[in-house]
Amino acid sequence: MAKKISVVIPLYNEEAVIEQTYERMTHVMEQLAMDYELLFVNDGSKDKTLSLVQAFSFADPHVKCLHFSRNFGHQIAITAGTDYASGDAVIIIDADLQDPPELIPEMIQKWQEGYDVVYAQRMKRNGETFFKKWSAKIFYRTLHKLTDVEIPVDTGDFRLMDKKVYTELKKLNEKNPFVRGLVSWLGFKQTALLYEREERAAGETKYPLKKMLKLSIDGITSFSYQPLKLASYAGAALSGAGFVYMLIVLFQTLFTDTTVNGWSSMIIIQLLFSGFVLVILGMIGEYIGRIYDEVKDRPLYIVAESYGFDPKRANSETLHYPTFMEQKAN
Ligand code: UDP
Ligand code: MG
């Protein structure tokens, strides 16, 4: 039986690019002698994205669509995509054609050679701001230093995963998932495919600074305890320095007539140190907030509508996918 590939495409306000994306992906997938599904996850778009994808799904049985009740975020959208995928392998790809779909046949070839994960690693990023390239570069290298998990640098979520890998991924069920890290953590036979990241085909980035920060803090807190240890290291160093200074002051008071005049130095030390303590508290807060998310155990996302799924073939008994006919009847 022909193998099936699920392509997961997260969408947030992508009306400008979605038609082009659908056409280019379909073109690539049609060339393969394989069955496929294009699984669009509409992450609460406020523009015409949903109606466009709906139209594709009515016309093309390869298209499936999950529509979230609101914007849950890119990482959650791709997690939902893998939850609902039914292929022998799943490919995660951005909707804006920055990850060229033409790389998919090569990924599949590596998969057929026996690799379980084929991740696309960026050699070069075109058409992105200096700030984006620089911050991404620093982030991947910092994360690499901070963690023992081998998370490859300059690698986003554009990757292929064998069914056995994405089945394990589903079980992790983290509330603030950093998917690329989780896939590295899972292990299996992984390999890189080098590529040049293209410019966005149309539309604007959906990753403002706030979302970029959230993603990087998720990455670091999920894969490293180092920031928590910083308080003890810095604390030890500072008490050491304090002790030495105390000896100096004692010496001055007892054996010399230097008057210690200290208002400005006191203020500076006060500000520096209280700032430092607050930063450390904030770091601890990041971890506590994430523990809180885990404990509340809310569902990761809410699917408001879905299109193109076959209820008889649902992956999970608890989920019901309305068929096209049912959708029309409602
Ligand atoms: N995206 C999403 N939810 C969000 C933000 C982004 O599903 O809250 C999707 C977006 O539609 C795109 C992918 O995630 O398919 C990557 O986003 P984008 O291209 O804007 O990020 P950038 O390439 O600028 O980092
Ligand atoms: Mg992009």
mmCIF file of C-alpha atoms and ligand atoms in Angstrom:
data_model
loop_
_atom_site.group_PDB
_atom_site.id
_atom_site.type_symbol
_atom_site.label_atom_id
_atom_site.label_comp_id
_atom_site.label_asym_id
_atom_site.label_seq_id
_atom_site.Cartn_x
_atom_site.Cartn_y
_atom_site.Cartn_z
ATOM 1 C CA MET A 1 0.000 0.000 0.000
ATOM 2 C CA ALA A 2 1.210 3.457 -0.818
ATOM 3 C CA LYS A 3 2.609 5.350 2.122
ATOM 4 C CA LYS A 4 0.826 8.440 3.255
ATOM 5 C CA ILE A 5 2.380 11.791 4.143
ATOM 6 C CA SER A 6 0.645 14.343 6.368
ATOM 7 C CA VAL A 7 1.729 17.919 5.851
ATOM 8 C CA VAL A 8 0.898 20.133 8.824
ATOM 9 C CA ILE A 9 0.573 23.833 8.045
ATOM 10 C CA PRO A 10 -0.173 26.301 10.861
ATOM 11 C CA LEU A 11 -2.035 29.423 9.794
ATOM 12 C CA TYR A 12 -2.499 32.721 11.514
ATOM 13 C CA ASN A 13 -3.904 35.505 9.371
ATOM 14 C CA GLU A 14 -2.341 34.145 6.209
ATOM 15 C CA GLU A 15 -4.956 35.240 3.665
ATOM 16 C CA ALA A 16 -2.272 36.969 1.601
ATOM 17 C CA VAL A 17 -0.274 33.825 0.973
ATOM 18 C CA ILE A 18 -2.538 30.850 1.507
ATOM 19 C CA GLU A 19 -3.635 30.306 -2.091
ATOM 20 C CA GLN A 20 -0.089 30.395 -3.354
ATOM 21 C CA THR A 21 0.936 28.012 -0.573
ATOM 22 C CA TYR A 22 -1.847 25.570 -1.361
ATOM 23 C CA GLU A 23 -0.926 25.534 -5.042
ATOM 24 C CA ARG A 24 2.792 25.098 -4.515
ATOM 25 C CA MET A 25 2.339 22.366 -1.933
ATOM 26 C CA THR A 26 -0.192 20.525 -4.030
ATOM 27 C CA HIS A 27 2.146 20.699 -7.000
ATOM 28 C CA VAL A 28 4.984 19.157 -4.957
ATOM 29 C CA MET A 29 2.803 16.489 -3.366
ATOM 30 C CA GLU A 30 1.213 15.466 -6.672
ATOM 31 C CA GLN A 31 4.654 14.624 -8.052
ATOM 32 C CA LEU A 32 5.240 12.020 -5.355
ATOM 33 C CA ALA A 33 3.910 8.537 -5.864
ATOM 34 C CA MET A 34 2.302 8.722 -2.446
ATOM 35 C CA ASP A 35 -0.945 9.450 -0.745
ATOM 36 C CA TYR A 36 -0.987 12.718 1.178
ATOM 37 C CA GLU A 37 -3.071 15.068 3.270
ATOM 38 C CA LEU A 38 -2.626 18.795 3.717
ATOM 39 C CA LEU A 39 -3.609 19.441 7.294
ATOM 40 C CA PHE A 40 -4.153 23.142 7.831
ATOM 41 C CA VAL A 41 -4.448 24.325 11.406
ATOM 42 C CA ASN A 42 -6.113 27.691 11.498
ATOM 43 C CA ASP A 43 -4.886 29.254 14.720
ATOM 44 C CA GLY A 44 -7.816 31.611 15.255
ATOM 45 C CA SER A 45 -7.184 33.832 12.236
ATOM 46 C CA LYS A 46 -9.215 37.014 12.133
ATOM 47 C CA ASP A 47 -9.019 37.446 8.364
ATOM 48 C CA LYS A 48 -10.321 35.386 5.444
ATOM 49 C CA THR A 49 -7.904 32.486 6.009
ATOM 50 C CA LEU A 50 -10.595 30.115 7.254
ATOM 51 C CA SER A 51 -13.010 30.615 4.369
ATOM 52 C CA LEU A 52 -10.192 30.152 1.874
ATOM 53 C CA VAL A 53 -9.088 26.882 3.452
ATOM 54 C CA GLN A 54 -12.694 25.768 3.722
ATOM 55 C CA ALA A 55 -13.024 26.287 -0.006
ATOM 56 C CA PHE A 56 -9.932 24.138 -0.648
ATOM 57 C CA SER A 57 -11.280 21.393 1.584
ATOM 58 C CA PHE A 58 -14.623 21.319 -0.222
ATOM 59 C CA ALA A 59 -12.923 21.006 -3.586
ATOM 60 C CA ASP A 60 -9.978 18.784 -2.682
ATOM 61 C CA PRO A 61 -10.244 15.610 -0.572
ATOM 62 C CA HIS A 62 -6.555 15.938 0.353
ATOM 63 C CA VAL A 63 -7.261 19.045 2.396
ATOM 64 C CA LYS A 64 -8.181 18.911 6.061
ATOM 65 C CA CYS A 65 -8.618 21.824 8.361
ATOM 66 C CA LEU A 66 -8.818 22.350 12.093
ATOM 67 C CA HIS A 67 -10.068 25.694 13.208
ATOM 68 C CA PHE A 68 -9.176 26.814 16.745
ATOM 69 C CA SER A 69 -11.630 28.782 18.845
ATOM 70 C CA ARG A 70 -8.974 31.536 19.232
ATOM 71 C CA ASN A 71 -5.279 32.164 18.701
ATOM 72 C CA PHE A 72 -3.356 29.586 20.742
ATOM 73 C CA GLY A 73 0.067 30.092 19.184
ATOM 74 C CA HIS A 74 2.227 28.514 16.546
ATOM 75 C CA GLN A 75 3.707 25.715 18.688
ATOM 76 C CA ILE A 76 0.263 24.628 19.824
ATOM 77 C CA ALA A 77 -1.048 24.742 16.263
ATOM 78 C CA ILE A 78 1.632 22.350 15.050
ATOM 79 C CA THR A 79 1.041 20.119 18.064
ATOM 80 C CA ALA A 80 -2.635 19.903 17.111
ATOM 81 C CA GLY A 81 -1.605 19.090 13.555
ATOM 82 C CA THR A 82 0.450 16.112 14.702
ATOM 83 C CA ASP A 83 -2.386 15.055 17.034
ATOM 84 C CA TYR A 84 -4.759 14.796 14.091
ATOM 85 C CA ALA A 85 -2.330 13.555 11.450
ATOM 86 C CA SER A 86 -2.857 10.097 10.021
ATOM 87 C CA GLY A 87 0.173 9.696 7.727
ATOM 88 C CA ASP A 88 3.099 7.277 7.955
ATOM 89 C CA ALA A 89 5.160 10.408 8.313
ATOM 90 C CA VAL A 90 4.295 13.984 9.141
ATOM 91 C CA ILE A 91 5.947 17.095 7.762
ATOM 92 C CA ILE A 92 5.656 20.413 9.578
ATOM 93 C CA ILE A 93 6.035 23.454 7.394
ATOM 94 C CA ASP A 94 5.306 27.196 7.679
ATOM 95 C CA ALA A 95 2.482 28.612 5.623
ATOM 96 C CA ASP A 96 4.449 31.547 4.248
ATOM 97 C CA LEU A 97 6.703 29.511 1.901
ATOM 98 C CA GLN A 98 9.798 30.536 3.825
ATOM 99 C CA ASP A 99 10.370 26.814 4.097
ATOM 100 C CA PRO A 100 10.411 25.736 0.441
ATOM 101 C CA PRO A 101 7.973 22.844 -0.170
ATOM 102 C CA GLU A 102 10.335 21.717 -2.940
ATOM 103 C CA LEU A 103 12.557 20.315 -0.176
ATOM 104 C CA ILE A 104 9.866 17.777 0.756
ATOM 105 C CA PRO A 105 10.900 15.100 -1.810
ATOM 106 C CA GLU A 106 14.456 15.168 -0.404
ATOM 107 C CA MET A 107 13.123 14.821 3.128
ATOM 108 C CA ILE A 108 11.062 11.847 2.065
ATOM 109 C CA GLN A 109 14.057 10.295 0.399
ATOM 110 C CA LYS A 110 16.069 10.525 3.622
ATOM 111 C CA TRP A 111 13.118 9.030 5.477
ATOM 112 C CA GLN A 112 13.049 6.146 3.032
ATOM 113 C CA GLU A 113 16.760 5.663 3.626
ATOM 114 C CA GLY A 114 15.828 4.891 7.225
ATOM 115 C CA TYR A 115 15.957 8.179 9.143
ATOM 116 C CA ASP A 116 13.103 8.809 11.568
ATOM 117 C CA VAL A 117 13.480 12.573 11.765
ATOM 118 C CA VAL A 118 14.732 14.768 8.950
ATOM 119 C CA TYR A 119 15.067 18.363 10.139
ATOM 120 C CA ALA A 120 15.781 21.259 7.833
ATOM 121 C CA GLN A 121 18.705 23.343 9.000
ATOM 122 C CA ARG A 122 19.115 26.900 7.753
ATOM 123 C CA MET A 123 22.415 27.745 6.158
ATOM 124 C CA LYS A 124 21.219 31.200 5.317
ATOM 125 C CA ARG A 125 18.142 33.306 5.962
ATOM 126 C CA ASN A 126 17.016 35.605 3.194
ATOM 127 C CA GLY A 127 14.910 38.719 3.502
ATOM 128 C CA GLU A 128 14.699 38.825 7.279
ATOM 129 C CA THR A 129 15.646 41.742 9.473
ATOM 130 C CA PHE A 130 19.106 41.997 10.961
ATOM 131 C CA PHE A 131 17.528 41.856 14.404
ATOM 132 C CA LYS A 132 15.700 38.610 13.635
ATOM 133 C CA LYS A 133 18.778 36.869 12.253
ATOM 134 C CA TRP A 134 20.989 38.074 15.067
ATOM 135 C CA SER A 135 18.554 37.267 17.879
ATOM 136 C CA ALA A 136 17.845 33.818 16.406
ATOM 137 C CA LYS A 137 21.551 33.109 16.137
ATOM 138 C CA ILE A 138 22.214 34.097 19.751
ATOM 139 C CA PHE A 139 19.153 32.204 20.962
ATOM 140 C CA TYR A 140 20.041 28.866 19.335
ATOM 141 C CA ARG A 141 23.604 29.063 20.589
ATOM 142 C CA THR A 142 22.608 30.006 24.138
ATOM 143 C CA LEU A 143 20.080 27.180 24.237
ATOM 144 C CA HIS A 144 22.717 24.795 22.939
ATOM 145 C CA LYS A 145 25.085 25.788 25.758
ATOM 146 C CA LEU A 146 22.443 25.630 28.463
ATOM 147 C CA THR A 147 21.022 22.213 27.755
ATOM 148 C CA ASP A 148 22.234 18.636 27.638
ATOM 149 C CA VAL A 149 19.659 17.716 25.003
ATOM 150 C CA GLU A 150 21.226 17.886 21.544
ATOM 151 C CA ILE A 151 18.998 20.554 20.021
ATOM 152 C CA PRO A 152 20.482 21.447 16.621
ATOM 153 C CA VAL A 153 21.218 25.138 16.022
ATOM 154 C CA ASP A 154 19.484 27.187 13.303
ATOM 155 C CA THR A 155 16.699 24.656 13.007
ATOM 156 C CA GLY A 156 13.037 25.599 13.164
ATOM 157 C CA ASP A 157 10.070 23.307 13.034
ATOM 158 C CA PHE A 158 10.355 22.503 9.324
ATOM 159 C CA ARG A 159 10.962 18.757 9.511
ATOM 160 C CA LEU A 160 9.722 15.287 8.721
ATOM 161 C CA MET A 161 8.895 12.823 11.495
ATOM 162 C CA ASP A 162 8.126 9.165 11.149
ATOM 163 C CA LYS A 163 4.864 7.941 12.648
ATOM 164 C CA LYS A 164 6.646 6.290 15.564
ATOM 165 C CA VAL A 165 8.243 9.632 16.461
ATOM 166 C CA TYR A 166 5.133 11.757 16.259
ATOM 167 C CA THR A 167 3.172 9.109 18.163
ATOM 168 C CA GLU A 168 5.654 9.520 21.027
ATOM 169 C CA LEU A 169 5.539 13.296 20.653
ATOM 170 C CA LYS A 170 1.791 13.228 21.270
ATOM 171 C CA LYS A 171 2.314 11.499 24.613
ATOM 172 C CA LEU A 172 4.510 14.304 25.980
ATOM 173 C CA ASN A 173 1.541 16.637 26.206
ATOM 174 C CA GLU A 174 3.401 19.696 27.546
ATOM 175 C CA LYS A 175 1.440 22.864 28.110
ATOM 176 C CA ASN A 176 4.082 25.237 26.741
ATOM 177 C CA PRO A 177 5.550 23.019 24.055
ATOM 178 C CA PHE A 178 8.826 23.856 22.349
ATOM 179 C CA VAL A 179 8.311 21.316 19.618
ATOM 180 C CA ARG A 180 11.761 21.363 17.962
ATOM 181 C CA GLY A 181 13.336 20.686 21.372
ATOM 182 C CA LEU A 182 10.870 17.938 22.230
ATOM 183 C CA VAL A 183 11.633 16.150 18.975
ATOM 184 C CA SER A 184 15.368 16.274 19.758
ATOM 185 C CA TRP A 185 14.633 15.011 23.243
ATOM 186 C CA LEU A 186 12.763 12.014 21.801
ATOM 187 C CA GLY A 187 15.873 10.782 20.049
ATOM 188 C CA PHE A 188 15.510 8.191 17.233
ATOM 189 C CA LYS A 189 17.595 8.395 14.085
ATOM 190 C CA GLN A 190 17.784 12.048 13.149
ATOM 191 C CA THR A 191 19.484 13.804 10.292
ATOM 192 C CA ALA A 192 19.800 17.347 8.937
ATOM 193 C CA LEU A 193 18.989 18.675 5.522
ATOM 194 C CA LEU A 194 20.665 22.023 4.792
ATOM 195 C CA TYR A 195 18.664 24.727 3.060
ATOM 196 C CA GLU A 196 18.362 28.411 2.458
ATOM 197 C CA ARG A 197 15.416 30.021 4.150
ATOM 198 C CA GLU A 198 13.466 32.118 1.691
ATOM 199 C CA GLU A 199 11.824 35.431 2.120
ATOM 200 C CA ARG A 200 8.160 35.374 3.136
ATOM 201 C CA ALA A 201 6.125 34.960 -0.071
ATOM 202 C CA ALA A 202 3.445 37.445 0.995
ATOM 203 C CA GLY A 203 2.032 39.035 4.132
ATOM 204 C CA GLU A 204 3.793 40.073 7.311
ATOM 205 C CA THR A 205 5.501 38.052 10.018
ATOM 206 C CA LYS A 206 3.106 36.709 12.657
ATOM 207 C CA TYR A 207 5.908 36.544 15.204
ATOM 208 C CA PRO A 208 6.166 39.898 16.958
ATOM 209 C CA LEU A 209 8.866 40.349 19.596
ATOM 210 C CA LYS A 210 6.473 39.249 22.336
ATOM 211 C CA LYS A 211 5.873 35.854 20.706
ATOM 212 C CA MET A 212 9.565 35.447 19.940
ATOM 213 C CA LEU A 213 10.390 36.068 23.598
ATOM 214 C CA LYS A 214 7.742 33.592 24.742
ATOM 215 C CA LEU A 215 9.122 30.943 22.388
ATOM 216 C CA SER A 216 12.704 31.441 23.545
ATOM 217 C CA ILE A 217 11.796 31.400 27.239
ATOM 218 C CA ASP A 218 9.734 28.252 26.617
ATOM 219 C CA GLY A 219 12.746 26.705 24.917
ATOM 220 C CA ILE A 220 15.108 27.544 27.746
ATOM 221 C CA THR A 221 12.814 26.711 30.653
ATOM 222 C CA SER A 222 11.743 23.394 29.104
ATOM 223 C CA PHE A 223 15.277 22.243 28.493
ATOM 224 C CA SER A 224 17.488 23.761 31.139
ATOM 225 C CA TYR A 225 17.658 24.366 34.883
ATOM 226 C CA GLN A 226 20.719 26.566 34.499
ATOM 227 C CA PRO A 227 18.870 29.892 34.985
ATOM 228 C CA LEU A 228 17.618 28.602 38.346
ATOM 229 C CA LYS A 229 21.142 27.793 39.403
ATOM 230 C CA LEU A 230 22.308 31.274 38.488
ATOM 231 C CA ALA A 231 20.960 32.578 41.809
ATOM 232 C CA SER A 232 23.149 30.220 43.811
ATOM 233 C CA TYR A 233 26.261 30.850 41.711
ATOM 234 C CA ALA A 234 25.826 34.609 41.780
ATOM 235 C CA GLY A 235 24.874 34.519 45.459
ATOM 236 C CA ALA A 236 28.036 32.615 46.337
ATOM 237 C CA ALA A 237 30.217 34.959 44.277
ATOM 238 C CA LEU A 238 28.631 38.041 45.807
ATOM 239 C CA SER A 239 28.932 36.820 49.396
ATOM 240 C CA GLY A 240 32.574 36.037 48.684
ATOM 241 C CA ALA A 241 33.124 39.545 47.392
ATOM 242 C CA GLY A 242 31.190 40.973 50.349
ATOM 243 C CA PHE A 243 33.350 39.073 52.794
ATOM 244 C CA VAL A 244 36.574 40.347 51.220
ATOM 245 C CA TYR A 245 35.246 43.887 51.270
ATOM 246 C CA MET A 246 34.296 43.515 54.926
ATOM 247 C CA LEU A 247 37.884 42.574 55.734
ATOM 248 C CA ILE A 248 39.108 45.652 53.883
ATOM 249 C CA VAL A 249 36.715 47.950 55.731
ATOM 250 C CA LEU A 250 37.630 46.400 59.069
ATOM 251 C CA PHE A 251 41.299 46.869 58.317
ATOM 252 C CA GLN A 252 40.740 50.502 57.346
ATOM 253 C CA THR A 253 38.714 51.235 60.483
ATOM 254 C CA LEU A 254 41.114 49.567 62.885
ATOM 255 C CA PHE A 255 44.485 50.437 61.439
ATOM 256 C CA THR A 256 44.150 53.585 59.300
ATOM 257 C CA ASP A 257 42.372 56.936 59.591
ATOM 258 C CA THR A 258 40.568 56.726 56.256
ATOM 259 C CA THR A 259 36.976 57.807 56.731
ATOM 260 C CA VAL A 260 34.609 55.547 54.899
ATOM 261 C CA ASN A 261 32.286 57.791 52.922
ATOM 262 C CA GLY A 262 29.718 55.819 51.254
ATOM 263 C CA TRP A 263 26.388 57.358 50.281
ATOM 264 C CA SER A 264 26.720 57.022 46.489
ATOM 265 C CA SER A 265 28.413 53.648 46.596
ATOM 266 C CA MET A 266 25.643 52.412 48.912
ATOM 267 C CA ILE A 267 22.936 53.585 46.533
ATOM 268 C CA ILE A 268 24.638 52.031 43.524
ATOM 269 C CA ILE A 269 25.137 48.707 45.245
ATOM 270 C CA GLN A 270 21.569 48.829 46.526
ATOM 271 C CA LEU A 271 20.134 49.429 43.041
ATOM 272 C CA LEU A 272 22.355 46.893 41.331
ATOM 273 C CA PHE A 273 21.664 44.199 43.839
ATOM 274 C CA SER A 274 17.953 44.690 44.234
ATOM 275 C CA GLY A 275 17.638 44.730 40.431
ATOM 276 C CA PHE A 276 19.608 41.539 40.273
ATOM 277 C CA VAL A 277 17.478 39.869 42.942
ATOM 278 C CA LEU A 278 14.304 40.845 41.093
ATOM 279 C CA VAL A 279 15.642 39.414 37.831
ATOM 280 C CA ILE A 280 16.366 36.134 39.577
ATOM 281 C CA LEU A 281 12.913 36.165 41.147
ATOM 282 C CA GLY A 282 11.434 36.737 37.698
ATOM 283 C CA MET A 283 13.351 33.763 36.339
ATOM 284 C CA ILE A 284 12.028 31.585 39.124
ATOM 285 C CA GLY A 285 8.604 33.008 38.292
ATOM 286 C CA GLU A 286 8.915 31.793 34.697
ATOM 287 C CA TYR A 287 9.395 28.254 35.931
ATOM 288 C CA ILE A 288 6.637 28.524 38.524
ATOM 289 C CA GLY A 289 4.210 29.865 35.923
ATOM 290 C CA ARG A 290 4.946 26.883 33.736
ATOM 291 C CA ILE A 291 4.490 24.478 36.643
ATOM 292 C CA TYR A 292 1.159 26.204 37.265
ATOM 293 C CA ASP A 293 0.157 25.631 33.622
ATOM 294 C CA GLU A 294 0.983 21.945 33.938
ATOM 295 C CA VAL A 295 -0.944 21.573 37.178
ATOM 296 C CA LYS A 296 -4.083 23.262 35.856
ATOM 297 C CA ASP A 297 -3.966 20.727 33.066
ATOM 298 C CA ARG A 298 -6.250 22.626 30.739
ATOM 299 C CA PRO A 299 -6.573 21.256 27.233
ATOM 300 C CA LEU A 300 -3.852 22.603 24.997
ATOM 301 C CA TYR A 301 -6.260 23.950 22.395
ATOM 302 C CA ILE A 302 -9.934 24.047 21.513
ATOM 303 C CA VAL A 303 -11.021 22.946 18.057
ATOM 304 C CA ALA A 304 -14.102 24.958 17.162
ATOM 305 C CA GLU A 305 -14.636 23.461 13.717
ATOM 306 C CA SER A 306 -12.990 20.900 11.500
ATOM 307 C CA TYR A 307 -13.313 20.124 7.832
ATOM 308 C CA GLY A 308 -12.400 17.201 5.640
ATOM 309 C CA PHE A 309 -11.976 14.574 8.361
ATOM 310 C CA ASP A 310 -13.589 11.182 8.171
ATOM 311 C CA PRO A 311 -15.301 10.343 11.474
ATOM 312 C CA LYS A 312 -14.883 6.594 10.895
ATOM 313 C CA ARG A 313 -11.149 7.004 10.702
ATOM 314 C CA ALA A 314 -10.631 9.321 13.637
ATOM 315 C CA ASN A 315 -7.378 8.749 15.533
ATOM 316 C CA SER A 316 -8.984 9.086 18.864
ATOM 317 C CA GLU A 317 -12.386 7.838 19.987
ATOM 318 C CA THR A 318 -12.973 10.987 21.950
ATOM 319 C CA LEU A 319 -12.835 13.189 18.885
ATOM 320 C CA HIS A 320 -15.591 13.538 16.397
ATOM 321 C CA TYR A 321 -14.809 15.076 13.052
ATOM 322 C CA PRO A 322 -17.881 16.258 11.211
ATOM 323 C CA THR A 323 -17.814 15.224 7.586
ATOM 324 C CA PHE A 324 -18.284 17.591 4.742
ATOM 325 C CA MET A 325 -21.934 16.498 4.412
ATOM 326 C CA GLU A 326 -22.575 16.971 8.127
ATOM 327 C CA GLN A 327 -20.995 20.373 7.979
ATOM 328 C CA LYS A 328 -23.270 21.358 5.149
ATOM 329 C CA ALA A 329 -26.324 20.053 6.969
ATOM 330 C CA ASN A 330 -25.554 22.232 10.009
HETATM 331 N N1 UDP B 1 1.569 31.110 13.238
HETATM 332 C C1 UDP B 1 0.528 30.537 13.959
HETATM 333 N N2 UDP B 1 0.110 31.136 15.109
HETATM 334 C C2 UDP B 1 0.666 32.282 15.572
HETATM 335 C C3 UDP B 1 1.755 32.855 14.846
HETATM 336 C C4 UDP B 1 2.182 32.231 13.698
HETATM 337 O O1 UDP B 1 -0.015 29.514 13.569
HETATM 338 O O2 UDP B 1 0.226 32.775 16.609
HETATM 339 C C5 UDP B 1 2.029 30.452 11.995
HETATM 340 C C6 UDP B 1 2.111 31.346 10.782
HETATM 341 O O3 UDP B 1 0.888 31.433 10.107
HETATM 342 C C7 UDP B 1 3.190 30.645 9.964
HETATM 343 C C8 UDP B 1 4.108 30.066 11.028
HETATM 344 O O4 UDP B 1 3.347 30.016 12.219
HETATM 345 O O5 UDP B 1 2.680 29.581 9.195
HETATM 346 C C9 UDP B 1 5.358 30.882 11.217
HETATM 347 O O6 UDP B 1 5.014 32.231 11.440
HETATM 348 P P1 UDP B 1 5.761 33.444 10.730
HETATM 349 O O7 UDP B 1 6.121 33.060 9.325
HETATM 350 O O8 UDP B 1 4.948 34.671 10.879
HETATM 351 O O9 UDP B 1 7.070 33.547 11.618
HETATM 352 P P2 UDP B 1 8.536 33.979 11.122
HETATM 353 O O10 UDP B 1 8.848 33.157 9.916
HETATM 354 O O11 UDP B 1 8.428 35.427 10.811
HETATM 355 O O12 UDP B 1 9.389 33.671 12.297
HETATM 356 MG MG MG B 2 7.744 32.997 8.308
#
